[in-house]
Short mmCIF file of C-alpha atoms and ligand atoms in Angstrom, two decimals:
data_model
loop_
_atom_site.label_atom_id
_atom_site.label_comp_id
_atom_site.label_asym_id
_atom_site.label_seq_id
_atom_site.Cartn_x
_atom_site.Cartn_y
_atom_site.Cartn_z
CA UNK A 1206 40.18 143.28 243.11
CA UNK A 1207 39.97 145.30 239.42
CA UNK A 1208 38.33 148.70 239.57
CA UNK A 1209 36.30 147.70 236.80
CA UNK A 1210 35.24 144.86 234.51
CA UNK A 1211 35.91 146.21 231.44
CA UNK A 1212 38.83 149.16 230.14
CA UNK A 1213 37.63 149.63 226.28
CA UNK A 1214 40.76 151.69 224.81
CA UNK A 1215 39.27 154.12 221.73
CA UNK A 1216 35.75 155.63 221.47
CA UNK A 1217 35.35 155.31 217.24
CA UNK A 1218 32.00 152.92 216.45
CA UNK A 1219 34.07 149.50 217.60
CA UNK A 1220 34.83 150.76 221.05
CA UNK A 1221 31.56 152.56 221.49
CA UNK A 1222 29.97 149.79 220.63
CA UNK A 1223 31.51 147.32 222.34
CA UNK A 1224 30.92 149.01 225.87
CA UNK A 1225 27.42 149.98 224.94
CA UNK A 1226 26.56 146.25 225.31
CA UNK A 1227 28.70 144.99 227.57
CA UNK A 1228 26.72 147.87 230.14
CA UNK A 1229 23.82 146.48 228.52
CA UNK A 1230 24.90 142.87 230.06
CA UNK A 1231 25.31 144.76 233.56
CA UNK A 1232 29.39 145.13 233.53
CA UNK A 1233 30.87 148.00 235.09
CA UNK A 1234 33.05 149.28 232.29
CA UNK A 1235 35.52 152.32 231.31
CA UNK A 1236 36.11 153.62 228.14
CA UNK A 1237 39.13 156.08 227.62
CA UNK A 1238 39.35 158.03 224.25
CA UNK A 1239 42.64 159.85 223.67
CA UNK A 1240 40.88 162.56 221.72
CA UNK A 1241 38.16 165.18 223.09
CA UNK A 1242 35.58 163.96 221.05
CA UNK A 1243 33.78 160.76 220.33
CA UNK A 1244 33.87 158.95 217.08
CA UNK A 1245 37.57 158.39 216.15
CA UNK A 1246 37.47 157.83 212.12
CA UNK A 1247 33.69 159.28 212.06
CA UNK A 1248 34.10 163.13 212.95
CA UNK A 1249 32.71 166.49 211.61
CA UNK A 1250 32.38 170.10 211.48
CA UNK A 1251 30.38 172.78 211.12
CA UNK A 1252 30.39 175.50 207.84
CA UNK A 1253 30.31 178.84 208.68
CA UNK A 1254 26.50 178.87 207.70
CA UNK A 1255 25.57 176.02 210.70
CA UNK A 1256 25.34 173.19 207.92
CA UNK A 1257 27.12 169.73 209.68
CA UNK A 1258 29.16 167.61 208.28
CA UNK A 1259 31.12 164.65 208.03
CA UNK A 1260 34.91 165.05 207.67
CA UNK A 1261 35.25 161.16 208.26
CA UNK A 1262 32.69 157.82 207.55
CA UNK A 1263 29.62 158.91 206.67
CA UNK A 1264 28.52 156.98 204.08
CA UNK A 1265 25.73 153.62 204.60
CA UNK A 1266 24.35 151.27 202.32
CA UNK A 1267 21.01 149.14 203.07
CA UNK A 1268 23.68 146.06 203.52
CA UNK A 1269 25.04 147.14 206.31
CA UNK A 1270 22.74 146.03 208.41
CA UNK A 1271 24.24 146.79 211.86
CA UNK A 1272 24.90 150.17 211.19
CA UNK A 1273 20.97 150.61 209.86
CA UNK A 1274 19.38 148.86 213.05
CA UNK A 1275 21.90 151.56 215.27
CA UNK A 1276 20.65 154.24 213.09
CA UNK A 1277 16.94 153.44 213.45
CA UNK A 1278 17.06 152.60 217.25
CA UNK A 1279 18.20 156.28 217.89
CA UNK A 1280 16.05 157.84 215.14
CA UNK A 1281 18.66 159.26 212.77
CA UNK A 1282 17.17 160.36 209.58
CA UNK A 1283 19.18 159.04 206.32
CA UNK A 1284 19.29 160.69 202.94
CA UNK A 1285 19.71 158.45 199.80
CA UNK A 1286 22.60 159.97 197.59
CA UNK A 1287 21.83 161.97 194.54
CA UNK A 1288 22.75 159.45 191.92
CA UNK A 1289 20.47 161.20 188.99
CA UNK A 1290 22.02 161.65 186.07
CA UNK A 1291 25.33 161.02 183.77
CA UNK A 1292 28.71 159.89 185.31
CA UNK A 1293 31.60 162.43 184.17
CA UNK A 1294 35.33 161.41 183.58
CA UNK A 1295 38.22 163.06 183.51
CA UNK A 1296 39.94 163.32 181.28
CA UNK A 1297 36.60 163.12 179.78
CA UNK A 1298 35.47 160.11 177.67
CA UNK A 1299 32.56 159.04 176.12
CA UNK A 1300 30.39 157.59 178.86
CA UNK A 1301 30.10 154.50 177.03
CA UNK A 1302 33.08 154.00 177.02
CA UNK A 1303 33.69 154.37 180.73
CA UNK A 1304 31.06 151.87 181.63
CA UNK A 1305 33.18 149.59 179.72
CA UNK A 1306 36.34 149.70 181.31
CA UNK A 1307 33.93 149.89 184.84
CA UNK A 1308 32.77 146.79 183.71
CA UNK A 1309 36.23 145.54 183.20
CA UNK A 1310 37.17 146.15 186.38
CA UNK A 1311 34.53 144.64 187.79
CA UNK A 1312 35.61 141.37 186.44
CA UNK A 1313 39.30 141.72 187.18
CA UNK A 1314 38.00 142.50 191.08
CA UNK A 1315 35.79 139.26 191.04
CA UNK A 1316 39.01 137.48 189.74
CA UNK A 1317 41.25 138.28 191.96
CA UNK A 1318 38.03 137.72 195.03
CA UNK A 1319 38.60 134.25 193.57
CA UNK A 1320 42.17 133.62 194.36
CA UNK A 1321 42.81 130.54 195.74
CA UNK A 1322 44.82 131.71 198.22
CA UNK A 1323 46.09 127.94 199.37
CA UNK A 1324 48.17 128.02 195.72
CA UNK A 1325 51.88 128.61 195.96
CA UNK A 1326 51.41 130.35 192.82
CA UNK A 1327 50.03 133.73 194.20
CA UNK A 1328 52.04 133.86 197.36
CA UNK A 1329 54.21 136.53 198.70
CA UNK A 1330 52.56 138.73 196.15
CA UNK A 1331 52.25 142.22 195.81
CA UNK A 1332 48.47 143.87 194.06
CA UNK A 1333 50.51 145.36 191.91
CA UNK A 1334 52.52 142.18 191.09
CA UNK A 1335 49.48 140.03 190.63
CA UNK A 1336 47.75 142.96 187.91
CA UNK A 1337 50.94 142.92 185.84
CA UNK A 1338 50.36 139.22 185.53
CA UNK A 1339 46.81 139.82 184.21
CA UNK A 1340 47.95 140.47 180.45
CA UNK A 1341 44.76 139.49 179.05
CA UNK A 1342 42.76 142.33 180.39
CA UNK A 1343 42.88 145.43 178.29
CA UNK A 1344 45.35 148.07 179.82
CA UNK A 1345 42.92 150.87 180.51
CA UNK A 1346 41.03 148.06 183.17
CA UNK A 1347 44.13 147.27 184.88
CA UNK A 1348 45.18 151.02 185.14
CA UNK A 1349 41.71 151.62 186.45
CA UNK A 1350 41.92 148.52 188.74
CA UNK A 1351 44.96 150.62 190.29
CA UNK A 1352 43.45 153.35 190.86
CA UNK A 1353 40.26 151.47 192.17
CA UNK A 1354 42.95 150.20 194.97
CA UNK A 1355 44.71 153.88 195.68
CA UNK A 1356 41.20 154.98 196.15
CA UNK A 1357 39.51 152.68 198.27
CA UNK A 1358 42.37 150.58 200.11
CA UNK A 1359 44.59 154.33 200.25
CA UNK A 1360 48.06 152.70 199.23
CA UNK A 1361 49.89 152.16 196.23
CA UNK A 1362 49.19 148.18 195.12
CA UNK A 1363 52.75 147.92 194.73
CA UNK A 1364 52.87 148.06 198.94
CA UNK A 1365 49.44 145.59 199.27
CA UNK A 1366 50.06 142.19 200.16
CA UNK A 1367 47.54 140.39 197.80
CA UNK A 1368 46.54 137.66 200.41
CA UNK A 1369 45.23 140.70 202.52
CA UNK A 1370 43.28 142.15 199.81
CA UNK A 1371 41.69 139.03 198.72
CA UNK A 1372 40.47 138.34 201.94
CA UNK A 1373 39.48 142.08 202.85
CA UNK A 1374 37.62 142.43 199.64
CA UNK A 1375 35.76 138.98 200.07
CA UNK A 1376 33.70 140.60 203.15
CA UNK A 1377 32.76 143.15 201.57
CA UNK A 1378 29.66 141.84 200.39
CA UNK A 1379 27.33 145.17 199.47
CA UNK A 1380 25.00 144.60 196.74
CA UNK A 1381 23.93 148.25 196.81
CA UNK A 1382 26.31 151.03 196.03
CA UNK A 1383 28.14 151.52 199.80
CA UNK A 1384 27.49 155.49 198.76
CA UNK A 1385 24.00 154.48 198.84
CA UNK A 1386 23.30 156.68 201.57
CA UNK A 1387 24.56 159.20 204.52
CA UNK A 1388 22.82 160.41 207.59
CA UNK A 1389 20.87 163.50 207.45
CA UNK A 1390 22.61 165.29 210.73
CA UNK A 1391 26.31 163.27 210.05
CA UNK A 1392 27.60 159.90 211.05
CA UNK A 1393 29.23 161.68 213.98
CA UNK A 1394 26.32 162.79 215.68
CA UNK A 1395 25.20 159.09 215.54
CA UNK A 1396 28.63 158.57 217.31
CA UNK A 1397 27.42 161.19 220.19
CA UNK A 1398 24.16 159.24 220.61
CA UNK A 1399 25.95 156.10 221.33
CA UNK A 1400 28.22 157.62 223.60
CA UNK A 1401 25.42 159.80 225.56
CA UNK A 1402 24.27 156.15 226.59
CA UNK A 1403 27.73 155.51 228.40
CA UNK A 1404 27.41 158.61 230.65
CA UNK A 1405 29.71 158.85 232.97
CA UNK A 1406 31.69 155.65 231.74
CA UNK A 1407 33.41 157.74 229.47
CA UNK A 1408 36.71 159.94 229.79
CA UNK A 1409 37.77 161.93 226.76
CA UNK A 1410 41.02 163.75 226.37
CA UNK A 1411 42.58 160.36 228.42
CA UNK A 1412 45.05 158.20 226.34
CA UNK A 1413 46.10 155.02 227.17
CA UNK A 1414 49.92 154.71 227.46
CA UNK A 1415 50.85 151.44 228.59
CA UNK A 1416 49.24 148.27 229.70
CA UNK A 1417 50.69 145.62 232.21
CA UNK A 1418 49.44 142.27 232.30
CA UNK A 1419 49.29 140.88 235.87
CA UNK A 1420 48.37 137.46 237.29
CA UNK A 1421 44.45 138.57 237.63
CA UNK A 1422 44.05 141.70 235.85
CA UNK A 1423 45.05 144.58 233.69
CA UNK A 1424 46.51 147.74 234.35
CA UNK A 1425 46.04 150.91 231.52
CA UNK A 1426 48.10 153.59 232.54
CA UNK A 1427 45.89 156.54 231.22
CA UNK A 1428 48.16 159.88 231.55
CA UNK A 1429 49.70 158.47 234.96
CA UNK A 1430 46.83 157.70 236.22
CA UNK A 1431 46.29 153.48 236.20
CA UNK A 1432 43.39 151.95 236.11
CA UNK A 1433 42.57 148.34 236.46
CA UNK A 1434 39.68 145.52 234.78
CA UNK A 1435 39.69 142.07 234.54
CA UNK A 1436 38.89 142.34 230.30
CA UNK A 1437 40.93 145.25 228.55
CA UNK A 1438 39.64 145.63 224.69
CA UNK A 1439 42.13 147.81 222.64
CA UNK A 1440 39.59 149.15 219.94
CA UNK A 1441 42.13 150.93 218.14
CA UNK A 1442 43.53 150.47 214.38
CA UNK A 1443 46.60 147.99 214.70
CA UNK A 1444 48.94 151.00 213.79
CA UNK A 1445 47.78 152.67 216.64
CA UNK A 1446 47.69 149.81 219.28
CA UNK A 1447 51.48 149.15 218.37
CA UNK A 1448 52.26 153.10 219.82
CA UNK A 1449 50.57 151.67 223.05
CA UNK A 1450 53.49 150.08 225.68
CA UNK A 1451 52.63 146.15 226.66
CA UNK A 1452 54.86 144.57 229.37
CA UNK A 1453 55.21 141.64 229.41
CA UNK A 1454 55.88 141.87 225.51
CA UNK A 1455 53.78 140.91 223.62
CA UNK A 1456 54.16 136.68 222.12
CA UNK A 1457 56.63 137.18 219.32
CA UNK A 1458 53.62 136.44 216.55
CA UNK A 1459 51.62 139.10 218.31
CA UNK A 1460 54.29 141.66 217.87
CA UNK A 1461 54.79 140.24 214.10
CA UNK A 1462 50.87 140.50 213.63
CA UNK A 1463 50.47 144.04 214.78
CA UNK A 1464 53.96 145.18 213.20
CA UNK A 1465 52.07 144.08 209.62
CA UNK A 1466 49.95 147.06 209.06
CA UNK A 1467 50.41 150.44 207.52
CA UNK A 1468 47.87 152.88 207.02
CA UNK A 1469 45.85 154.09 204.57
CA UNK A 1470 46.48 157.46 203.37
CA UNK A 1471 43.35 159.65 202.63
CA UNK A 1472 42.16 163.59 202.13
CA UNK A 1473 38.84 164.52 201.96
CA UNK A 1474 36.95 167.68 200.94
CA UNK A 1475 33.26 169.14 201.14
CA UNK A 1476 32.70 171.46 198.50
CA UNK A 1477 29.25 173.76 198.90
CA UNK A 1478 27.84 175.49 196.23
CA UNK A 1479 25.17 177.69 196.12
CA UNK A 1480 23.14 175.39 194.09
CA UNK A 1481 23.81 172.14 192.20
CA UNK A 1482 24.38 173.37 188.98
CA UNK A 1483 25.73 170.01 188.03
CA UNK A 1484 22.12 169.05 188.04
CA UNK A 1485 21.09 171.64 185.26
CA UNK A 1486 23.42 169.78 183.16
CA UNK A 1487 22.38 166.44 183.21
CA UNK A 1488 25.35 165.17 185.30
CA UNK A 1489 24.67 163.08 188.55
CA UNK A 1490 28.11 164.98 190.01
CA UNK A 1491 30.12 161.84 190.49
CA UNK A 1492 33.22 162.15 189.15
CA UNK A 1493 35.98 159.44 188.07
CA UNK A 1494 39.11 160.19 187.43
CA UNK A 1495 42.02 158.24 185.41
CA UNK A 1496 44.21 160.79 185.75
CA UNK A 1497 45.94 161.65 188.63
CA UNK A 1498 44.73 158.24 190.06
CA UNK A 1499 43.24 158.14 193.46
CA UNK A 1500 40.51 160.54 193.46
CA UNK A 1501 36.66 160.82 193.14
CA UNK A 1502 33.98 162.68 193.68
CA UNK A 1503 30.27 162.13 194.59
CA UNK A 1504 27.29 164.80 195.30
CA UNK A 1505 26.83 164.78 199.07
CA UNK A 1506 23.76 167.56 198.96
CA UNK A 1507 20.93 167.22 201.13
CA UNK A 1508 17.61 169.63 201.96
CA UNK A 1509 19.47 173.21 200.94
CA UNK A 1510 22.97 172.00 201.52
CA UNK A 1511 24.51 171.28 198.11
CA UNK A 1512 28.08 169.88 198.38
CA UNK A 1513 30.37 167.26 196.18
CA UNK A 1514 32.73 165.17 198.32
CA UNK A 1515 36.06 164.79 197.24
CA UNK A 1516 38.13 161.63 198.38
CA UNK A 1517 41.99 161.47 197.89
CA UNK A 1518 43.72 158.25 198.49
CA UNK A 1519 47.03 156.52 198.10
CA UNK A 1520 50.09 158.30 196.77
CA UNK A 1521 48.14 161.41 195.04
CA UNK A 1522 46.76 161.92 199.31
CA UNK A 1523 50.69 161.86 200.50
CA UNK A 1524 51.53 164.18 197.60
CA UNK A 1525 49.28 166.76 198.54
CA UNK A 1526 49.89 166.17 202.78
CA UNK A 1527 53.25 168.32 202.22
CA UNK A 1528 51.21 170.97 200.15
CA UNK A 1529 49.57 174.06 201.27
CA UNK A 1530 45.79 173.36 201.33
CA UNK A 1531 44.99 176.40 199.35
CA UNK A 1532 46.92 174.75 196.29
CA UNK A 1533 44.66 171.70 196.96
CA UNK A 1534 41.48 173.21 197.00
CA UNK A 1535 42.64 175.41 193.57
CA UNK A 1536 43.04 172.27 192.18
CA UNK A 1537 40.03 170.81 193.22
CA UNK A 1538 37.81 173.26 192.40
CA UNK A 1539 39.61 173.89 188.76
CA UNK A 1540 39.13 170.13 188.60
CA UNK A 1541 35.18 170.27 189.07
CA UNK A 1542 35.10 173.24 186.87
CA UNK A 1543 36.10 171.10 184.19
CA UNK A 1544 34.00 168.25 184.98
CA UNK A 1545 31.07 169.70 185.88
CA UNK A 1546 30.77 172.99 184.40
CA UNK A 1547 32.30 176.96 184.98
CA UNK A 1548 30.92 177.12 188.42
CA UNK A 1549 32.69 174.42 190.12
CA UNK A 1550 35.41 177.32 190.52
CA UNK A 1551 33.05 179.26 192.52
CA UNK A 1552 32.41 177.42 195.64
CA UNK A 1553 30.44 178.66 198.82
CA UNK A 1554 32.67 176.42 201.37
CA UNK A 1555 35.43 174.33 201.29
CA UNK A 1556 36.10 172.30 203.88
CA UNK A 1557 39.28 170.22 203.75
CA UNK A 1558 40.04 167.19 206.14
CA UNK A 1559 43.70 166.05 206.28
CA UNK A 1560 44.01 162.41 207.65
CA UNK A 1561 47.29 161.60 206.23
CA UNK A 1562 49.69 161.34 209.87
CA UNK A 1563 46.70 162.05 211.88
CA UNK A 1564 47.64 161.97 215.49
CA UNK A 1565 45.34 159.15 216.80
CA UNK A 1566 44.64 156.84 213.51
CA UNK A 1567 47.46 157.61 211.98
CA UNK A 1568 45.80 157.80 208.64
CA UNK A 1569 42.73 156.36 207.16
CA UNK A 1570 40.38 155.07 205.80
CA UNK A 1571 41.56 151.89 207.30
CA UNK A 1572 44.98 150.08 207.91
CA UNK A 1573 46.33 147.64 204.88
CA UNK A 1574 48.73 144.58 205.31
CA UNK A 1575 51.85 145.09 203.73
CA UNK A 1576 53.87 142.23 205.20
CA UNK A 1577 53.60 140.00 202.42
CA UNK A 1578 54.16 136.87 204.70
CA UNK A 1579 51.84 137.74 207.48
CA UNK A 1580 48.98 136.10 205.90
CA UNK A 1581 47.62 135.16 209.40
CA UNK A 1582 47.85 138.02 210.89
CA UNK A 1583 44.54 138.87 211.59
CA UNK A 1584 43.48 135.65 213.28
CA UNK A 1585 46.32 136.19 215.42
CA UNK A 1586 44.92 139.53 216.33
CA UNK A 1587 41.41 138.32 216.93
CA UNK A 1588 42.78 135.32 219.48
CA UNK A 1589 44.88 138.13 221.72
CA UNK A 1590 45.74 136.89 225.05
CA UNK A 1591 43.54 135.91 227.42
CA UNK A 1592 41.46 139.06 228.83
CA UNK A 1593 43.47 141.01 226.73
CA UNK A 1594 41.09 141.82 223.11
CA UNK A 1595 42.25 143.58 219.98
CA UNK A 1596 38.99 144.63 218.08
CA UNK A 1597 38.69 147.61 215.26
CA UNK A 1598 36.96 147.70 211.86
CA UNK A 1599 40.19 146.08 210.14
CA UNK A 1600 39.48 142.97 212.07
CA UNK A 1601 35.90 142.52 211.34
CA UNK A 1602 34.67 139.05 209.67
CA UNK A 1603 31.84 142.05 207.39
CA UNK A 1604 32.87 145.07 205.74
CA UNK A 1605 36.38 145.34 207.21
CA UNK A 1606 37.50 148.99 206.89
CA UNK A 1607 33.96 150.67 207.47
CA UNK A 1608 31.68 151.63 210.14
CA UNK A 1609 29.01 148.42 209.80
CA UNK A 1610 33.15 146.38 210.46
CA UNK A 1611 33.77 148.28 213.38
CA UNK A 1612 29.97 148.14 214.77
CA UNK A 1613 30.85 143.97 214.10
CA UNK A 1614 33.88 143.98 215.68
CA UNK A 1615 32.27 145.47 218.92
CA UNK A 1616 29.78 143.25 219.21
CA UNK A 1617 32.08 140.46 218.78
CA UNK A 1618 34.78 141.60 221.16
CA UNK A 1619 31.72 142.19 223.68
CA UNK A 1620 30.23 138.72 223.41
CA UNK A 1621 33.93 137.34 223.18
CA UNK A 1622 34.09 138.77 227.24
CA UNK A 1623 30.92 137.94 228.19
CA UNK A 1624 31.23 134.28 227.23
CA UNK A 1625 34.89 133.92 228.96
CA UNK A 1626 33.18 135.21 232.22
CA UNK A 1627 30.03 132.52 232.04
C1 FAD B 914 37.87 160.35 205.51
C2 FAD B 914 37.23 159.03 205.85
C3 FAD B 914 36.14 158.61 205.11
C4 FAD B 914 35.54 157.39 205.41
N1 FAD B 914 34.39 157.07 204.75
C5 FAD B 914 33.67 156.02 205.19
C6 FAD B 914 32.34 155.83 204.73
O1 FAD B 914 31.81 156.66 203.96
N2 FAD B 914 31.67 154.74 205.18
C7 FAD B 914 32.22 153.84 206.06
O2 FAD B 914 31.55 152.87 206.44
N3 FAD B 914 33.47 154.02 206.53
C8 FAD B 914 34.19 155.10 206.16
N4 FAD B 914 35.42 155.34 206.69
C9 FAD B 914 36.01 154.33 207.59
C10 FAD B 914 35.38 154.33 208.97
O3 FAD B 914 35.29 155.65 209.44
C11 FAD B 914 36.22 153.47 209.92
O4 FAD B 914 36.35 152.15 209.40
C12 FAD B 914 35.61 153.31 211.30
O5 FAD B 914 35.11 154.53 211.79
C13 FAD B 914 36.67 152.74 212.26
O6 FAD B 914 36.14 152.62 213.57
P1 FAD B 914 37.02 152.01 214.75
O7 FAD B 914 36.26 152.24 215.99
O8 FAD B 914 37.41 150.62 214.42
O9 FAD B 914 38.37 152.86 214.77
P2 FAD B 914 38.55 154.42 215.06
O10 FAD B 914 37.38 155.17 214.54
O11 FAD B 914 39.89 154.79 214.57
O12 FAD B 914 38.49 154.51 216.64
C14 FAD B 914 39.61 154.29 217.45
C15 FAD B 914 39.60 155.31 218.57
O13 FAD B 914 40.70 155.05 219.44
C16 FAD B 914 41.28 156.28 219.83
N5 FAD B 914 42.65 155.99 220.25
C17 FAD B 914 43.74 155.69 219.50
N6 FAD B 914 44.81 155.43 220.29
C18 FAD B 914 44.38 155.58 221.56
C19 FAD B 914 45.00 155.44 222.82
N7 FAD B 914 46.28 155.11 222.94
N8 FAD B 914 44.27 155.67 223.94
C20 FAD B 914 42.95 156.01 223.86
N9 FAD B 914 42.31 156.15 222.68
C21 FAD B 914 43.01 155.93 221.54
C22 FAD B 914 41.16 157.16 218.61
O14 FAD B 914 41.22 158.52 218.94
C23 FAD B 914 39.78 156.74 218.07
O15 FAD B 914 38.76 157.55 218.63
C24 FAD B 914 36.05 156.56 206.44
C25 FAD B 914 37.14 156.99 207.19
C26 FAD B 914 37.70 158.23 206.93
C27 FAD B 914 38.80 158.74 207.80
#
């Protein structure tokens, strides 16, 4: 007989989820988080002045509907972005002229959306193969495209498989901006709320090292100690849940499926100022730049916090991983000076979160296919074995890669055990 019903491996938004309502549908269930803290790619800190916030996810937008309904049934305020104002580009171009080659973009992203992914044509393609086929569109669109895919997928197109990208961007499906909005006392603390409901279901600080399959159950071997269920859901990104030991191995198209991934690689920074300066100016404090590629900025502020995030993906992230942080946030800071205006050199706190390497994702803000021929991959991943789940954000059939995917991918795995045990 199993000690429990239910192991759930990982405690980000898919895990949490996942046992929040399978305890809801009366299963005795574990969850073991190899970190000391709840939340996984959703984490955050506190400035020296007692201001929270988010180092990982923390953006919503009103389409993401799970994540709103968890958000309103445990009373977390949100904040609507600070979108006021005119866009700034560096190097700096005539805003018209920006919306122009947004616009572009646009277009080439529907385009490629409408692959069809069953012709031989556009197989075993790279992104970056497929946009130096698109010699029609004007080359400051396809540069931008690039950098559209360093900063949101975090990898160089040339490494994207272009069947995994066409079907990851299809589910996206936001019709308002996905920077729409942010929670008022950080995505994390929504990630605490959840997990207060689990009580004493939860052990942090307890990694999962191996699993064996057995004739009626499953054994996770947390830190020596093994545990047993009759349902174990690995809600971990696939990079991560190929570090865990399986015995038997894994189906040889399992192994292939999770061996498919790489991940993401991604900095971010909080920059406070004293006040929003930006503001005075006319500017809305988003910043795009063309070059370096792979980096943006939006105003974060809220009540008398006033901050601009600062997201670095793809190749420009890995550069700066091997470079002392002080450099980056020189740069940074220079960077908003010159987009912004003479104070964006003077900052108040600067708070930079390294995910390149990170010790339990790996990297972030999701993991990418780069196995050009693993076009199934996922739907191998979502069948697992039987009583033996793979769920995470990357997996989700809505918004893969963000915390309404993983809240999906929960609820799915959840419903996926309760029907096997009807
Ligand atoms: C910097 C950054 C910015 C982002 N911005 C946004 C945003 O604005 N909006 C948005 O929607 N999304 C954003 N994302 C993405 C979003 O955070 C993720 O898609 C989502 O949180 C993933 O949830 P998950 O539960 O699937 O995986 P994770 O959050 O990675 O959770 C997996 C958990 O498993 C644990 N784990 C791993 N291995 C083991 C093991 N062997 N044993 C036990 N536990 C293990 C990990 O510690 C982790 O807690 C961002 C991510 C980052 C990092």
């Amino acid at each position: 007989m199993a000690d429990h019903d239910v192991i759930v491996i990982g405690a980000g938004f898919t895990g949490l989820t996942a046992a929040t309502d399978l305890m809801a549908a009366g299963l005795d269930v574990i969850v073991v988080e190899a970190r000391n803290r709840v939340g996984g790619r959703v984490e955050s800190e506190y400035l020296p002045n007692g201001t929270r916030i988010d180092t990982g996810g923390q953006f919503l937008c009103r389409d993401m509907t799970h994540l709103v309904e968890t958000a309103q049934r445990f009373g977390a305020r949100t904040v609507f972005s600070h979108v006021d104002g005119e866009q700034s580009y560096r190097p700096a171009i005539p805003p018209e002229h920006g919306d122009a080659i947004w616009n572009g973009v646009e277009q080439l992203r529907e385009r490629m959306r409408s692959i069809d992914l069953t012709n031989p044509t556009f197989s075993g393609l790279t992104v970056g193969q497929w946009i130096d086929r698109q010699t029609d569109m004007p080359s400051d669109v396809t540069g931008s495209f690039r950098r559209l895919v360093k900063g949101l997928w975090c990898r160089a197109p040339e490494d994207v498989a272009l069947a995994y990208l066409v079907s990851n961007d299809r589910r996206i499906t936001n019709i308002y901006p996905e920077l729409e909005m942010f929670m008022r006392d950080t995505m994390h603390a929504l990630a605490d709320r959840l997990a207060a409901g689990l009580d004493d279901r939860l052990r942090l600080s307890a990694p999962a090292t191996s699993i064996t399959i057995m004739e009626d159950e499953i054994e996770v071997d947390v830190e020596g100690r093994a545990l047993t269920a009759g349902h174990v859901i690995i809600a971990v990104p696939p990079v991560m849940a190929r570090r865990i030991e399986i015995s038997p191995p894994l189906p040889a198209e399992l192994e292939r499926a999770l061996s498919a991934w790489e991940p993401g690689c991604a900095i971010k920074l909080q920059i406070g100022y004293r006040t929003p300066f930006w503001r005075d100016k006319g500017l809305s404090g988003s910043v795009m730049w063309s070059d370096p590629q792979g980096i943006y900025a939006c105003d974060a502020s809220h009540d008398d916090y006033f901050g601009i995030v600062v997201f670095l993906g793809g190749p420009l992230a890995s550069e700066w991983h091997k470079r002392p942080q002080t450099e980056l946030a020189n740069f940074v800071t220079s960077e908003l000076s010159a987009a912004l205006g003479g104070k964006g050199h003077e900052p108040v706190s600067v708070c930079i979160r390294d995910w390149v390497n990170d010790a339990w994702s790996d990297g972030a803000y999701s993991d990418v296919i780069t196995d050009l021929e693993a076009t199934d991959a996922e739907e191998i991943l979502l069948k697992g074995l039987p009583r033996l789940h793979f769920a995470c954000s990357e997996l989700s059939p809505s918004f893969p890669g963000y915390i309404e995917g993983a809240i999906v991918a929960g609820k799915l795995a959840a419903q996926s055990i309760l029907q096997d045990r009807e």
